[in-house]
Amino acid sequence: MAESAESAESSKDYFVTTVDEDHDITCWGCGLRLLLPSYAPVFKCGWCGAITNQNVNKPESKWLWGRRLRDRCFVIILFMFILFVICGGVWAVYPVVFSISNMLGIVHSILTAILAAITVSTFCLSAFRCAGTPPTVVWGSYPAVGKGDLENYTFCHYCSKPKSPRAHHCRSCGSCVLDMDHHCPFIGNCVGAANHRHFIAFLFAAVFSTSYVSIMSTYAGLHIWPPVKYRSLWHLNSFSSNIAIQAFEEVMLAFASSAVQLSARGLVLVYLFISSVSLQIGLGVLLWQQLGYIYEGKTYLGHLSSQGSGDDRIEEKDCRNIIRFFGCPYSISRYFPSLRNSPKRHTK
């Protein structure tokens, strides 16, 4: 009986089985060799928590220089347009405003200087500040990598380094960005954790500035617009069904005839009005969309990934997400006790 028990214990300690070499994989996160029961293109390490995808090959980045050149051109064009709106507005509006009232001209000068400074500063912060660098972690060595240190981390084959679940690689910038929302070619930079607030501030400043430009260009244009000479509308057939169309054509013809007599200052005012209204609509829609994602506690890429994966999880939609995003001061946070101990809710 003693011999049989000893042989059973010996067979338990030295059980031998065959291992297929194709299923013996090394984890990139901790360097440990993993034995998989079958071939799996994507697997997760049970020690460090890193996710390995064997089907991803290192891509080519031969068009990276072209994307960067495109972004630089967009930034230069947009910056020159901002300067043109500021300088053109000063040249076209100031003489008209000061001719009406000196006090009105002083108030207009102060508002113009404030809006121009805020718009240019927020644009520079959005365009030239780093969008967000993922934290540096230790990887590749088992003694240094602890249990769960790389939980849900993946390996970026572009940067050849670990990528956190909150990071996304931008092919235009050629780097991983933390909490990436999208890549904006007009600022030549990604919108991420480090400059997302500056980007929203730039959108607010741009919307207010374009609204002010459209109002002041309309106000100044009405004072320098040539007299509009209407033709008599009595010749129109009052019994005709399209009398409204005929009257509209007469009015538009009168405005077109007077517009021909506009000076260079008047033409600049017309251009400022049209461009400012167009930008106001486009930037307003973009700002509303961004605030909607922040209200939901998501980013644009997070919204797309949740739709693509069919994730039906109910997110916490709350105005406190917006307060937390902009940084809640103590004077406001004391009215929301749950905000003080809750982390920033900003998913990828």
mmCIF file of C-alpha atoms in Angstrom:
data_model
loop_
_atom_site.group_PDB
_atom_site.id
_atom_site.type_symbol
_atom_site.label_atom_id
_atom_site.label_comp_id
_atom_site.label_asym_id
_atom_site.label_seq_id
_atom_site.Cartn_x
_atom_site.Cartn_y
_atom_site.Cartn_z
ATOM 1 C CA MET A 1 0.000 0.000 0.000
ATOM 2 C CA ALA A 2 2.864 2.337 0.803
ATOM 3 C CA GLU A 3 4.523 1.613 -2.529
ATOM 4 C CA SER A 4 1.281 2.213 -4.488
ATOM 5 C CA ALA A 5 0.680 5.538 -2.703
ATOM 6 C CA GLU A 6 4.263 6.606 -3.356
ATOM 7 C CA SER A 7 3.975 5.723 -7.055
ATOM 8 C CA ALA A 8 0.688 7.636 -7.346
ATOM 9 C CA GLU A 9 2.256 10.719 -5.772
ATOM 10 C CA SER A 10 5.248 10.391 -8.080
ATOM 11 C CA SER A 11 3.003 10.216 -11.164
ATOM 12 C CA LYS A 12 1.140 13.304 -9.984
ATOM 13 C CA ASP A 13 4.319 15.354 -9.555
ATOM 14 C CA TYR A 14 5.879 14.337 -12.848
ATOM 15 C CA PHE A 15 2.935 14.240 -15.229
ATOM 16 C CA VAL A 16 4.196 14.588 -18.796
ATOM 17 C CA THR A 17 2.234 15.823 -21.803
ATOM 18 C CA THR A 18 3.001 16.937 -25.334
ATOM 19 C CA VAL A 19 3.041 20.645 -26.164
ATOM 20 C CA ASP A 20 2.544 22.104 -29.639
ATOM 21 C CA GLU A 21 5.177 24.748 -30.275
ATOM 22 C CA ASP A 22 2.692 26.873 -32.229
ATOM 23 C CA HIS A 23 0.675 27.426 -29.029
ATOM 24 C CA ASP A 24 3.666 28.439 -26.914
ATOM 25 C CA ILE A 25 3.549 32.251 -27.081
ATOM 26 C CA THR A 26 5.617 34.904 -25.308
ATOM 27 C CA CYS A 27 3.732 37.846 -23.810
ATOM 28 C CA TRP A 28 5.113 41.176 -24.980
ATOM 29 C CA GLY A 29 4.135 42.873 -21.716
ATOM 30 C CA CYS A 30 5.948 40.784 -19.118
ATOM 31 C CA GLY A 31 8.049 38.402 -21.227
ATOM 32 C CA LEU A 32 6.477 35.268 -19.765
ATOM 33 C CA ARG A 33 5.799 32.274 -21.996
ATOM 34 C CA LEU A 34 2.110 31.467 -22.236
ATOM 35 C CA LEU A 35 0.673 28.065 -23.054
ATOM 36 C CA LEU A 36 -2.533 28.456 -25.028
ATOM 37 C CA PRO A 37 -4.948 25.520 -25.409
ATOM 38 C CA SER A 38 -5.435 26.401 -29.089
ATOM 39 C CA TYR A 39 -4.350 29.029 -31.569
ATOM 40 C CA ALA A 40 -5.760 32.415 -30.616
ATOM 41 C CA PRO A 41 -4.981 35.526 -32.703
ATOM 42 C CA VAL A 42 -5.870 37.766 -29.740
ATOM 43 C CA PHE A 43 -5.204 36.752 -26.159
ATOM 44 C CA LYS A 44 -4.719 38.349 -22.762
ATOM 45 C CA CYS A 45 -1.905 37.606 -20.349
ATOM 46 C CA GLY A 46 -3.070 36.270 -17.000
ATOM 47 C CA TRP A 47 -0.209 37.922 -15.135
ATOM 48 C CA CYS A 48 0.253 41.494 -16.409
ATOM 49 C CA GLY A 49 -3.104 41.812 -18.238
ATOM 50 C CA ALA A 50 -1.564 42.864 -21.577
ATOM 51 C CA ILE A 51 -3.494 42.066 -24.752
ATOM 52 C CA THR A 52 -1.585 40.590 -27.690
ATOM 53 C CA ASN A 53 -2.817 40.633 -31.278
ATOM 54 C CA GLN A 54 -0.801 38.311 -33.508
ATOM 55 C CA ASN A 55 -2.523 39.328 -36.737
ATOM 56 C CA VAL A 56 -1.302 42.938 -36.723
ATOM 57 C CA ASN A 57 1.704 43.663 -38.898
ATOM 58 C CA LYS A 58 3.824 46.767 -38.667
ATOM 59 C CA PRO A 59 2.263 49.204 -41.162
ATOM 60 C CA GLU A 60 4.010 51.612 -43.437
ATOM 61 C CA SER A 61 4.039 55.357 -42.743
ATOM 62 C CA LYS A 62 5.313 56.654 -46.061
ATOM 63 C CA TRP A 63 2.592 59.323 -46.288
ATOM 64 C CA LEU A 64 3.314 60.793 -42.866
ATOM 65 C CA TRP A 65 5.269 63.707 -44.313
ATOM 66 C CA GLY A 66 2.378 64.523 -46.664
ATOM 67 C CA ARG A 67 -0.119 64.660 -43.808
ATOM 68 C CA ARG A 68 2.162 66.896 -41.788
ATOM 69 C CA LEU A 69 2.681 69.217 -44.745
ATOM 70 C CA ARG A 70 -1.088 69.403 -45.254
ATOM 71 C CA ASP A 71 -1.593 70.270 -41.574
ATOM 72 C CA ARG A 72 1.056 72.995 -41.685
ATOM 73 C CA CYS A 73 -0.602 74.562 -44.732
ATOM 74 C CA PHE A 74 -4.009 74.506 -43.032
ATOM 75 C CA VAL A 75 -2.577 76.134 -39.897
ATOM 76 C CA ILE A 76 -0.899 78.901 -41.908
ATOM 77 C CA ILE A 77 -4.045 79.566 -43.958
ATOM 78 C CA LEU A 78 -6.298 79.668 -40.883
ATOM 79 C CA PHE A 79 -3.897 81.927 -38.970
ATOM 80 C CA MET A 80 -3.662 84.325 -41.928
ATOM 81 C CA PHE A 81 -7.461 84.362 -42.183
ATOM 82 C CA ILE A 82 -7.775 85.242 -38.480
ATOM 83 C CA LEU A 83 -5.317 88.091 -38.929
ATOM 84 C CA PHE A 84 -7.178 89.280 -42.040
ATOM 85 C CA VAL A 85 -10.499 89.336 -40.169
ATOM 86 C CA ILE A 86 -8.932 91.310 -37.320
ATOM 87 C CA CYS A 87 -7.041 93.790 -39.520
ATOM 88 C CA GLY A 88 -9.797 94.048 -42.125
ATOM 89 C CA GLY A 89 -12.408 94.650 -39.461
ATOM 90 C CA VAL A 90 -10.295 97.358 -37.861
ATOM 91 C CA TRP A 91 -9.746 99.081 -41.189
ATOM 92 C CA ALA A 92 -13.365 98.853 -42.352
ATOM 93 C CA VAL A 93 -15.347 99.346 -39.155
ATOM 94 C CA TYR A 94 -13.324 101.758 -37.038
ATOM 95 C CA PRO A 95 -13.768 104.920 -39.166
ATOM 96 C CA VAL A 96 -17.502 104.362 -39.355
ATOM 97 C CA VAL A 97 -17.907 103.650 -35.638
ATOM 98 C CA PHE A 98 -15.787 106.597 -34.496
ATOM 99 C CA SER A 99 -17.643 108.908 -36.881
ATOM 100 C CA ILE A 100 -20.868 108.020 -35.069
ATOM 101 C CA SER A 101 -19.677 108.274 -31.460
ATOM 102 C CA ASN A 102 -16.315 108.343 -29.720
ATOM 103 C CA MET A 103 -17.671 106.361 -26.783
ATOM 104 C CA LEU A 104 -18.998 103.691 -29.133
ATOM 105 C CA GLY A 105 -15.607 103.557 -30.827
ATOM 106 C CA ILE A 106 -13.782 103.105 -27.506
ATOM 107 C CA VAL A 107 -16.124 100.309 -26.399
ATOM 108 C CA HIS A 108 -15.745 98.640 -29.792
ATOM 109 C CA SER A 109 -11.954 98.896 -29.553
ATOM 110 C CA ILE A 110 -11.882 97.234 -26.130
ATOM 111 C CA LEU A 111 -14.185 94.406 -27.186
ATOM 112 C CA THR A 112 -12.208 93.836 -30.385
ATOM 113 C CA ALA A 113 -8.901 93.659 -28.503
ATOM 114 C CA ILE A 114 -10.307 91.207 -25.919
ATOM 115 C CA LEU A 115 -11.919 88.892 -28.483
ATOM 116 C CA ALA A 116 -8.860 88.954 -30.752
ATOM 117 C CA ALA A 117 -6.473 88.156 -27.863
ATOM 118 C CA ILE A 118 -8.618 85.277 -26.590
ATOM 119 C CA THR A 119 -9.144 83.798 -30.062
ATOM 120 C CA VAL A 120 -5.480 83.944 -31.071
ATOM 121 C CA SER A 121 -4.216 82.640 -27.713
ATOM 122 C CA THR A 122 -6.615 79.675 -27.575
ATOM 123 C CA PHE A 123 -5.838 78.857 -31.213
ATOM 124 C CA CYS A 124 -2.096 78.802 -30.485
ATOM 125 C CA LEU A 125 -2.595 76.649 -27.388
ATOM 126 C CA SER A 126 -4.711 74.174 -29.361
ATOM 127 C CA ALA A 127 -2.378 74.045 -32.340
ATOM 128 C CA PHE A 128 1.080 74.106 -30.775
ATOM 129 C CA ARG A 129 0.591 72.349 -27.440
ATOM 130 C CA CYS A 130 1.087 68.589 -27.143
ATOM 131 C CA ALA A 131 -2.268 66.854 -27.392
ATOM 132 C CA GLY A 132 -1.496 64.376 -24.624
ATOM 133 C CA THR A 133 1.348 61.924 -24.091
ATOM 134 C CA PRO A 134 0.434 58.531 -22.603
ATOM 135 C CA PRO A 135 2.201 57.683 -19.328
ATOM 136 C CA THR A 136 5.464 55.748 -19.566
ATOM 137 C CA VAL A 137 5.239 52.213 -18.151
ATOM 138 C CA VAL A 138 7.735 49.433 -17.577
ATOM 139 C CA TRP A 139 7.241 46.462 -19.869
ATOM 140 C CA GLY A 140 8.994 43.436 -21.353
ATOM 141 C CA SER A 141 10.594 42.055 -18.166
ATOM 142 C CA TYR A 142 8.846 39.751 -15.700
ATOM 143 C CA PRO A 143 10.578 40.846 -12.474
ATOM 144 C CA ALA A 144 9.838 44.523 -13.183
ATOM 145 C CA VAL A 145 6.250 44.089 -14.395
ATOM 146 C CA GLY A 146 3.902 43.290 -11.543
ATOM 147 C CA LYS A 147 0.576 41.553 -11.637
ATOM 148 C CA GLY A 148 -2.026 43.662 -13.481
ATOM 149 C CA ASP A 149 0.407 46.506 -14.248
ATOM 150 C CA LEU A 150 -0.500 46.403 -17.968
ATOM 151 C CA GLU A 151 -4.193 45.671 -17.612
ATOM 152 C CA ASN A 152 -5.867 45.946 -21.062
ATOM 153 C CA TYR A 153 -2.731 47.496 -22.576
ATOM 154 C CA THR A 154 -2.049 46.751 -26.238
ATOM 155 C CA PHE A 155 1.141 47.040 -28.244
ATOM 156 C CA CYS A 156 1.312 49.940 -30.721
ATOM 157 C CA HIS A 157 3.099 48.668 -33.832
ATOM 158 C CA TYR A 158 3.516 52.240 -35.075
ATOM 159 C CA CYS A 159 5.364 53.529 -31.992
ATOM 160 C CA SER A 160 6.772 50.120 -30.929
ATOM 161 C CA LYS A 161 5.704 50.648 -27.309
ATOM 162 C CA PRO A 162 2.720 49.886 -25.039
ATOM 163 C CA LYS A 163 -0.536 51.707 -25.598
ATOM 164 C CA SER A 164 -2.949 52.279 -22.733
ATOM 165 C CA PRO A 165 -6.704 51.672 -23.163
ATOM 166 C CA ARG A 166 -7.269 55.450 -23.055
ATOM 167 C CA ALA A 167 -4.769 56.126 -25.863
ATOM 168 C CA HIS A 168 -5.189 56.061 -29.610
ATOM 169 C CA HIS A 169 -2.536 56.250 -32.323
ATOM 170 C CA CYS A 170 -2.869 59.116 -34.778
ATOM 171 C CA ARG A 171 -1.376 58.404 -38.187
ATOM 172 C CA SER A 172 -1.239 62.089 -39.057
ATOM 173 C CA CYS A 173 0.797 63.013 -35.973
ATOM 174 C CA GLY A 174 2.719 59.735 -35.918
ATOM 175 C CA SER A 175 2.286 59.220 -32.152
ATOM 176 C CA CYS A 176 -0.144 57.904 -29.556
ATOM 177 C CA VAL A 177 -2.454 60.475 -27.954
ATOM 178 C CA LEU A 178 -4.091 60.142 -24.563
ATOM 179 C CA ASP A 179 -7.901 60.559 -24.590
ATOM 180 C CA MET A 180 -7.821 61.407 -28.293
ATOM 181 C CA ASP A 181 -11.024 63.010 -29.579
ATOM 182 C CA HIS A 182 -10.068 63.549 -33.227
ATOM 183 C CA HIS A 183 -7.331 64.959 -35.441
ATOM 184 C CA CYS A 184 -8.129 68.477 -36.625
ATOM 185 C CA PRO A 185 -6.193 69.502 -39.753
ATOM 186 C CA PHE A 186 -7.125 73.162 -39.262
ATOM 187 C CA ILE A 187 -5.083 73.359 -36.074
ATOM 188 C CA GLY A 188 -2.551 70.833 -37.372
ATOM 189 C CA ASN A 189 -2.806 68.831 -34.182
ATOM 190 C CA CYS A 190 -4.794 66.172 -32.413
ATOM 191 C CA VAL A 191 -7.411 67.066 -29.817
ATOM 192 C CA GLY A 192 -6.563 65.070 -26.715
ATOM 193 C CA ALA A 193 -6.346 65.181 -22.942
ATOM 194 C CA ALA A 194 -3.818 68.038 -22.834
ATOM 195 C CA ASN A 195 -5.442 70.486 -25.268
ATOM 196 C CA HIS A 196 -9.117 69.487 -25.407
ATOM 197 C CA ARG A 197 -10.128 72.315 -23.068
ATOM 198 C CA HIS A 198 -8.167 74.821 -25.128
ATOM 199 C CA PHE A 199 -9.871 73.559 -28.283
ATOM 200 C CA ILE A 200 -13.329 74.021 -26.745
ATOM 201 C CA ALA A 201 -12.288 77.474 -25.532
ATOM 202 C CA PHE A 202 -11.130 78.305 -29.059
ATOM 203 C CA LEU A 203 -14.503 77.232 -30.470
ATOM 204 C CA PHE A 204 -16.315 79.429 -27.930
ATOM 205 C CA ALA A 205 -14.055 82.395 -28.709
ATOM 206 C CA ALA A 206 -14.404 81.884 -32.459
ATOM 207 C CA VAL A 207 -18.205 81.683 -32.291
ATOM 208 C CA PHE A 208 -18.460 84.855 -30.178
ATOM 209 C CA SER A 209 -15.912 86.654 -32.360
ATOM 210 C CA THR A 210 -17.640 85.772 -35.638
ATOM 211 C CA SER A 211 -20.992 86.808 -34.141
ATOM 212 C CA TYR A 212 -19.532 90.160 -33.163
ATOM 213 C CA VAL A 213 -17.925 90.601 -36.589
ATOM 214 C CA SER A 214 -21.204 89.891 -38.354
ATOM 215 C CA ILE A 215 -23.096 92.366 -36.131
ATOM 216 C CA MET A 216 -20.535 95.160 -36.490
ATOM 217 C CA SER A 217 -20.083 94.629 -40.234
ATOM 218 C CA THR A 218 -23.861 94.855 -40.676
ATOM 219 C CA TYR A 219 -24.037 97.975 -38.488
ATOM 220 C CA ALA A 220 -21.194 99.700 -40.342
ATOM 221 C CA GLY A 221 -22.432 98.546 -43.734
ATOM 222 C CA LEU A 222 -25.850 100.090 -43.228
ATOM 223 C CA HIS A 223 -24.208 103.466 -42.580
ATOM 224 C CA ILE A 224 -22.037 103.483 -45.711
ATOM 225 C CA TRP A 225 -24.352 101.592 -48.084
ATOM 226 C CA PRO A 226 -25.317 103.705 -51.102
ATOM 227 C CA PRO A 227 -28.950 104.791 -51.329
ATOM 228 C CA VAL A 228 -31.189 102.073 -52.702
ATOM 229 C CA LYS A 229 -33.405 103.378 -55.493
ATOM 230 C CA TYR A 230 -36.551 101.286 -55.879
ATOM 231 C CA ARG A 231 -38.584 101.321 -59.015
ATOM 232 C CA SER A 232 -42.262 101.992 -58.651
ATOM 233 C CA LEU A 233 -44.118 98.785 -57.852
ATOM 234 C CA TRP A 234 -47.459 100.099 -59.151
ATOM 235 C CA HIS A 235 -46.740 98.692 -62.593
ATOM 236 C CA LEU A 236 -46.944 95.168 -61.183
ATOM 237 C CA ASN A 237 -50.157 93.311 -61.843
ATOM 238 C CA SER A 238 -51.900 93.084 -58.489
ATOM 239 C CA PHE A 239 -54.049 90.202 -59.766
ATOM 240 C CA SER A 240 -51.050 88.130 -60.800
ATOM 241 C CA SER A 241 -50.261 85.018 -58.733
ATOM 242 C CA ASN A 242 -46.503 85.667 -58.760
ATOM 243 C CA ILE A 243 -46.626 89.289 -57.591
ATOM 244 C CA ALA A 244 -44.521 88.413 -54.539
ATOM 245 C CA ILE A 245 -41.809 86.951 -56.743
ATOM 246 C CA GLN A 246 -41.852 90.016 -58.989
ATOM 247 C CA ALA A 247 -41.591 92.340 -55.973
ATOM 248 C CA PHE A 248 -38.661 90.324 -54.591
ATOM 249 C CA GLU A 249 -36.885 90.517 -57.953
ATOM 250 C CA GLU A 250 -37.352 94.284 -58.031
ATOM 251 C CA VAL A 251 -35.927 94.675 -54.519
ATOM 252 C CA MET A 252 -32.926 92.442 -55.258
ATOM 253 C CA LEU A 253 -32.273 94.348 -58.480
ATOM 254 C CA ALA A 254 -32.312 97.621 -56.538
ATOM 255 C CA PHE A 255 -29.818 96.263 -53.978
ATOM 256 C CA ALA A 256 -27.564 94.919 -56.733
ATOM 257 C CA SER A 257 -27.587 98.293 -58.482
ATOM 258 C CA SER A 258 -26.582 100.042 -55.261
ATOM 259 C CA ALA A 259 -23.941 97.416 -54.445
ATOM 260 C CA VAL A 260 -22.097 98.282 -57.644
ATOM 261 C CA GLN A 261 -21.426 101.708 -56.153
ATOM 262 C CA LEU A 262 -19.853 100.298 -52.976
ATOM 263 C CA SER A 263 -16.375 101.438 -52.028
ATOM 264 C CA ALA A 264 -13.514 99.106 -51.095
ATOM 265 C CA ARG A 265 -14.434 99.457 -47.435
ATOM 266 C CA GLY A 266 -17.992 98.408 -48.199
ATOM 267 C CA LEU A 267 -16.843 95.349 -50.167
ATOM 268 C CA VAL A 268 -14.651 94.282 -47.249
ATOM 269 C CA LEU A 269 -17.621 94.628 -44.919
ATOM 270 C CA VAL A 270 -19.752 92.449 -47.205
ATOM 271 C CA TYR A 271 -17.042 89.787 -47.291
ATOM 272 C CA LEU A 272 -16.612 89.899 -43.512
ATOM 273 C CA PHE A 273 -20.343 89.468 -43.017
ATOM 274 C CA ILE A 274 -20.641 86.478 -45.370
ATOM 275 C CA SER A 275 -17.526 84.706 -44.064
ATOM 276 C CA SER A 276 -18.332 85.351 -40.403
ATOM 277 C CA VAL A 277 -21.883 84.048 -40.718
ATOM 278 C CA SER A 278 -20.645 80.913 -42.532
ATOM 279 C CA LEU A 279 -17.987 80.236 -39.916
ATOM 280 C CA GLN A 280 -20.429 80.966 -37.129
ATOM 281 C CA ILE A 281 -22.801 78.270 -38.370
ATOM 282 C CA GLY A 282 -20.082 75.670 -38.943
ATOM 283 C CA LEU A 283 -18.226 76.275 -35.681
ATOM 284 C CA GLY A 284 -21.487 76.449 -33.759
ATOM 285 C CA VAL A 285 -22.493 72.989 -34.997
ATOM 286 C CA LEU A 286 -19.045 71.618 -34.119
ATOM 287 C CA LEU A 287 -19.174 73.189 -30.652
ATOM 288 C CA TRP A 288 -22.635 71.774 -29.996
ATOM 289 C CA GLN A 289 -21.439 68.320 -31.062
ATOM 290 C CA GLN A 290 -18.378 68.517 -28.816
ATOM 291 C CA LEU A 291 -20.428 69.630 -25.817
ATOM 292 C CA GLY A 292 -22.824 66.749 -26.485
ATOM 293 C CA TYR A 293 -20.007 64.201 -26.304
ATOM 294 C CA ILE A 294 -18.625 65.814 -23.150
ATOM 295 C CA TYR A 295 -22.120 65.725 -21.623
ATOM 296 C CA GLU A 296 -22.204 61.976 -22.315
ATOM 297 C CA GLY A 297 -18.727 61.511 -20.839
ATOM 298 C CA LYS A 298 -17.261 60.361 -24.172
ATOM 299 C CA THR A 299 -14.962 61.497 -26.919
ATOM 300 C CA TYR A 300 -15.684 61.433 -30.650
ATOM 301 C CA LEU A 301 -13.595 58.271 -31.132
ATOM 302 C CA GLY A 302 -15.271 56.710 -28.102
ATOM 303 C CA HIS A 303 -18.657 57.455 -29.647
ATOM 304 C CA LEU A 304 -17.621 55.798 -32.919
ATOM 305 C CA SER A 305 -16.151 52.746 -31.185
ATOM 306 C CA SER A 306 -19.286 52.251 -29.080
ATOM 307 C CA GLN A 307 -21.427 52.356 -32.228
ATOM 308 C CA GLY A 308 -19.132 50.036 -34.177
ATOM 309 C CA SER A 309 -18.907 47.438 -31.400
ATOM 310 C CA GLY A 310 -22.632 47.524 -30.702
ATOM 311 C CA ASP A 311 -22.056 48.469 -27.073
ATOM 312 C CA ASP A 312 -25.437 49.240 -25.549
ATOM 313 C CA ARG A 313 -24.173 50.273 -22.130
ATOM 314 C CA ILE A 314 -26.058 53.232 -20.684
ATOM 315 C CA GLU A 315 -23.633 56.059 -20.048
ATOM 316 C CA GLU A 316 -24.117 58.601 -17.283
ATOM 317 C CA LYS A 317 -25.348 61.728 -19.038
ATOM 318 C CA ASP A 318 -25.008 64.612 -16.647
ATOM 319 C CA CYS A 319 -24.057 68.296 -16.635
ATOM 320 C CA ARG A 320 -21.473 67.405 -14.002
ATOM 321 C CA ASN A 321 -19.463 65.780 -16.792
ATOM 322 C CA ILE A 322 -19.111 69.219 -18.379
ATOM 323 C CA ILE A 323 -18.177 70.811 -15.027
ATOM 324 C CA ARG A 324 -15.636 68.050 -14.385
ATOM 325 C CA PHE A 325 -14.212 68.422 -17.892
ATOM 326 C CA PHE A 326 -13.474 72.134 -17.484
ATOM 327 C CA GLY A 327 -12.123 71.679 -13.953
ATOM 328 C CA CYS A 328 -14.575 72.356 -11.181
ATOM 329 C CA PRO A 329 -13.418 74.980 -8.617
ATOM 330 C CA TYR A 330 -14.156 74.575 -4.944
ATOM 331 C CA SER A 331 -16.884 77.205 -5.025
ATOM 332 C CA ILE A 332 -18.890 74.997 -7.381
ATOM 333 C CA SER A 333 -17.746 71.529 -6.295
ATOM 334 C CA ARG A 334 -19.000 72.039 -2.758
ATOM 335 C CA TYR A 335 -22.538 72.007 -4.171
ATOM 336 C CA PHE A 336 -21.797 68.657 -5.857
ATOM 337 C CA PRO A 337 -20.276 66.402 -3.160
ATOM 338 C CA SER A 338 -20.083 63.436 -5.524
ATOM 339 C CA LEU A 339 -17.676 65.325 -7.776
ATOM 340 C CA ARG A 340 -14.896 65.694 -5.256
ATOM 341 C CA ASN A 341 -14.075 61.990 -4.935
ATOM 342 C CA SER A 342 -15.008 60.902 -8.464
ATOM 343 C CA PRO A 343 -12.274 60.666 -11.124
ATOM 344 C CA LYS A 344 -12.459 62.404 -14.457
ATOM 345 C CA ARG A 345 -14.985 60.537 -16.549
ATOM 346 C CA HIS A 346 -13.550 60.745 -20.000
ATOM 347 C CA THR A 347 -13.538 57.484 -21.909
ATOM 348 C CA LYS A 348 -11.715 56.723 -25.088
#
